[in-house]
mmCIF file of C-alpha atoms in Angstrom:
data_model
loop_
_atom_site.group_PDB
_atom_site.id
_atom_site.type_symbol
_atom_site.label_atom_id
_atom_site.label_comp_id
_atom_site.label_asym_id
_atom_site.label_seq_id
_atom_site.Cartn_x
_atom_site.Cartn_y
_atom_site.Cartn_z
ATOM 1 C CA MET A 1 4.041 17.385 -7.354
ATOM 2 C CA ASN A 2 4.150 13.815 -8.724
ATOM 3 C CA PRO A 3 3.998 13.766 -12.375
ATOM 4 C CA LEU A 4 1.927 10.577 -12.244
ATOM 5 C CA VAL A 5 -0.902 12.627 -10.281
ATOM 6 C CA GLU A 6 -0.861 15.129 -13.035
ATOM 7 C CA ARG A 7 -1.395 12.447 -15.654
ATOM 8 C CA VAL A 8 -4.152 10.848 -13.784
ATOM 9 C CA ARG A 9 -5.679 14.428 -13.088
ATOM 10 C CA ASP A 10 -5.572 15.040 -16.871
ATOM 11 C CA ARG A 11 -7.473 12.131 -17.637
ATOM 12 C CA LEU A 12 -10.383 12.803 -15.304
ATOM 13 C CA PRO A 13 -13.330 14.888 -16.505
ATOM 14 C CA SER A 14 -12.823 18.049 -14.228
ATOM 15 C CA ALA A 15 -16.303 17.673 -12.969
ATOM 16 C CA ASN A 16 -15.171 18.318 -9.403
ATOM 17 C CA CYS A 17 -18.380 16.453 -8.191
ATOM 18 C CA GLY A 18 -17.037 14.462 -5.330
ATOM 19 C CA ALA A 19 -19.073 11.414 -6.332
ATOM 20 C CA CYS A 20 -15.807 9.417 -6.021
ATOM 21 C CA GLY A 21 -15.736 10.397 -2.373
ATOM 22 C CA PHE A 22 -12.999 12.660 -2.543
ATOM 23 C CA ALA A 23 -12.996 16.545 -2.395
ATOM 24 C CA GLY A 24 -12.711 17.123 -6.402
ATOM 25 C CA CYS A 25 -10.696 15.489 -9.194
ATOM 26 C CA GLN A 26 -7.305 16.570 -7.769
ATOM 27 C CA ALA A 27 -7.801 14.938 -4.383
ATOM 28 C CA TYR A 28 -9.006 11.796 -6.045
ATOM 29 C CA ALA A 29 -5.999 11.874 -8.408
ATOM 30 C CA GLU A 30 -3.549 12.262 -5.545
ATOM 31 C CA ALA A 31 -5.494 9.397 -3.574
ATOM 32 C CA VAL A 32 -5.516 6.872 -6.368
ATOM 33 C CA VAL A 33 -1.795 7.337 -7.083
ATOM 34 C CA GLU A 34 -0.587 7.468 -3.561
ATOM 35 C CA ARG A 35 -2.910 4.965 -1.739
ATOM 36 C CA GLY A 36 -2.983 1.347 -3.056
ATOM 37 C CA GLU A 37 -6.490 0.765 -1.633
ATOM 38 C CA VAL A 38 -8.049 3.395 -3.737
ATOM 39 C CA SER A 39 -9.729 1.993 -6.760
ATOM 40 C CA PRO A 40 -9.208 3.327 -10.272
ATOM 41 C CA SER A 41 -12.941 3.029 -10.983
ATOM 42 C CA LEU A 42 -14.331 5.637 -8.608
ATOM 43 C CA CYS A 43 -14.894 8.420 -11.156
ATOM 44 C CA ILE A 44 -18.639 8.154 -12.019
ATOM 45 C CA PRO A 45 -18.733 10.710 -14.761
ATOM 46 C CA GLY A 46 -15.677 9.383 -16.518
ATOM 47 C CA ARG A 47 -17.241 6.056 -16.578
ATOM 48 C CA ALA A 48 -15.325 3.005 -18.039
ATOM 49 C CA ALA A 49 -13.138 5.017 -20.421
ATOM 50 C CA VAL A 50 -11.652 7.046 -17.627
ATOM 51 C CA ALA A 51 -11.476 3.948 -15.284
ATOM 52 C CA GLY A 52 -9.481 2.007 -17.908
ATOM 53 C CA ALA A 53 -7.183 5.029 -18.366
ATOM 54 C CA VAL A 54 -6.708 5.494 -14.596
ATOM 55 C CA ALA A 55 -6.088 1.787 -13.976
ATOM 56 C CA GLU A 56 -3.460 1.654 -16.774
ATOM 57 C CA LEU A 57 -1.719 4.750 -15.453
ATOM 58 C CA THR A 58 -1.538 3.445 -11.903
ATOM 59 C CA SER A 59 -0.835 -0.107 -12.828
ATOM 60 C CA LYS A 60 -4.009 -1.206 -10.781
ATOM 61 C CA GLN A 61 -6.661 -3.888 -11.465
ATOM 62 C CA LEU A 62 -9.679 -2.410 -13.049
ATOM 63 C CA GLY A 63 -12.349 -4.593 -11.877
ATOM 64 C CA SER A 64 -16.032 -3.994 -12.964
ATOM 65 C CA VAL A 65 -17.304 -0.538 -13.681
ATOM 66 C CA VAL A 66 -21.008 0.077 -13.255
ATOM 67 C CA ASP A 67 -22.440 3.073 -14.984
ATOM 68 C CA ARG A 68 -24.238 5.388 -12.589
ATOM 69 C CA VAL A 69 -25.681 8.892 -12.769
ATOM 70 C CA VAL A 70 -24.308 11.533 -10.470
ATOM 71 C CA VAL A 71 -27.003 13.788 -8.765
ATOM 72 C CA LEU A 72 -24.945 16.659 -7.125
ATOM 73 C CA ARG A 73 -27.260 17.624 -4.317
ATOM 74 C CA CYS A 74 -25.200 20.160 -2.706
ATOM 75 C CA HIS A 75 -22.041 22.320 -3.863
ATOM 76 C CA GLY A 76 -21.074 22.737 -0.290
ATOM 77 C CA THR A 77 -21.128 26.470 -0.287
ATOM 78 C CA THR A 78 -23.666 29.424 -0.486
ATOM 79 C CA ALA A 79 -21.833 31.080 -3.362
ATOM 80 C CA TYR A 80 -23.828 28.880 -5.965
ATOM 81 C CA ALA A 81 -27.439 29.863 -5.192
ATOM 82 C CA ARG A 82 -29.480 32.907 -4.638
ATOM 83 C CA ASN A 83 -31.869 33.130 -1.832
ATOM 84 C CA GLU A 84 -35.414 31.964 -2.621
ATOM 85 C CA ALA A 85 -37.202 32.667 0.509
ATOM 86 C CA GLN A 86 -36.590 34.225 4.189
ATOM 87 C CA TYR A 87 -36.156 31.327 6.558
ATOM 88 C CA ALA A 88 -36.336 32.054 10.305
ATOM 89 C CA GLY A 89 -36.306 28.660 11.668
ATOM 90 C CA ILE A 90 -33.611 26.413 13.388
ATOM 91 C CA ARG A 91 -30.391 27.079 11.307
ATOM 92 C CA THR A 92 -29.750 23.482 10.153
ATOM 93 C CA CYS A 93 -30.241 22.020 6.641
ATOM 94 C CA ALA A 94 -32.214 19.232 7.988
ATOM 95 C CA ALA A 95 -34.712 21.451 9.887
ATOM 96 C CA ALA A 96 -35.119 23.703 6.887
ATOM 97 C CA ALA A 97 -35.662 21.004 4.440
ATOM 98 C CA LEU A 98 -38.440 19.691 6.720
ATOM 99 C CA VAL A 99 -40.259 22.966 6.305
ATOM 100 C CA PHE A 100 -39.663 23.697 2.738
ATOM 101 C CA GLY A 101 -36.240 23.240 1.857
ATOM 102 C CA GLY A 102 -34.731 26.259 3.222
ATOM 103 C CA PRO A 103 -33.642 29.631 1.791
ATOM 104 C CA ARG A 104 -31.974 28.067 -1.168
ATOM 105 C CA PRO A 105 -32.708 25.198 -3.446
ATOM 106 C CA ALA A 106 -31.055 22.435 -1.521
ATOM 107 C CA ARG A 107 -30.764 20.137 -4.481
ATOM 108 C CA THR A 108 -28.193 22.497 -5.816
ATOM 109 C CA ALA A 109 -26.605 24.612 -3.087
ATOM 110 C CA ALA A 110 -25.857 24.368 0.529
ATOM 111 C CA SER A 111 -27.267 26.839 3.149
ATOM 112 C CA GLY A 112 -23.953 26.786 4.933
ATOM 113 C CA TRP A 113 -25.620 25.741 8.138
ATOM 114 C CA ALA A 114 -24.746 23.264 10.694
ATOM 115 C CA ASN A 115 -25.150 19.462 9.527
ATOM 116 C CA ALA A 116 -24.995 20.609 5.856
ATOM 117 C CA SER A 117 -22.725 17.594 5.188
ATOM 118 C CA ARG A 118 -25.296 15.004 6.457
ATOM 119 C CA PRO A 119 -28.137 13.880 4.191
ATOM 120 C CA VAL A 120 -31.176 15.977 4.347
ATOM 121 C CA PRO A 121 -34.304 14.003 4.946
ATOM 122 C CA SER A 122 -36.566 14.319 2.136
ATOM 123 C CA ALA A 123 -38.601 11.942 0.041
ATOM 124 C CA ARG A 124 -38.329 14.169 -3.130
ATOM 125 C CA TRP A 125 -34.673 13.847 -3.165
ATOM 126 C CA SER A 126 -34.594 10.033 -2.955
#
């Protein structure tokens, strides 16, 4: 493994939230080190301090850092939430959300059904 990837990874907050657009902190560390087009300021939970450290480690321009709040709507697996209801409808996250949200709290865990990676239509999550 590239030691620079490890150094960048050590500076990230280990939230593994995916808000950066990558599949966790390790994937972001690899991308920001190995791909010139990946910005050092994509770690939302890390804010300006982490962005500055990543920019310095990778010798990239920092640019502007906008403080944002991460809202994790789906962990991507059914291992994180218990069933709250028995749902017998069409087995897609979108269909379940239109009825009542599905068998698990969709704001915190996925059903594991088709289209789980697409946004779920619901005004309450906007």
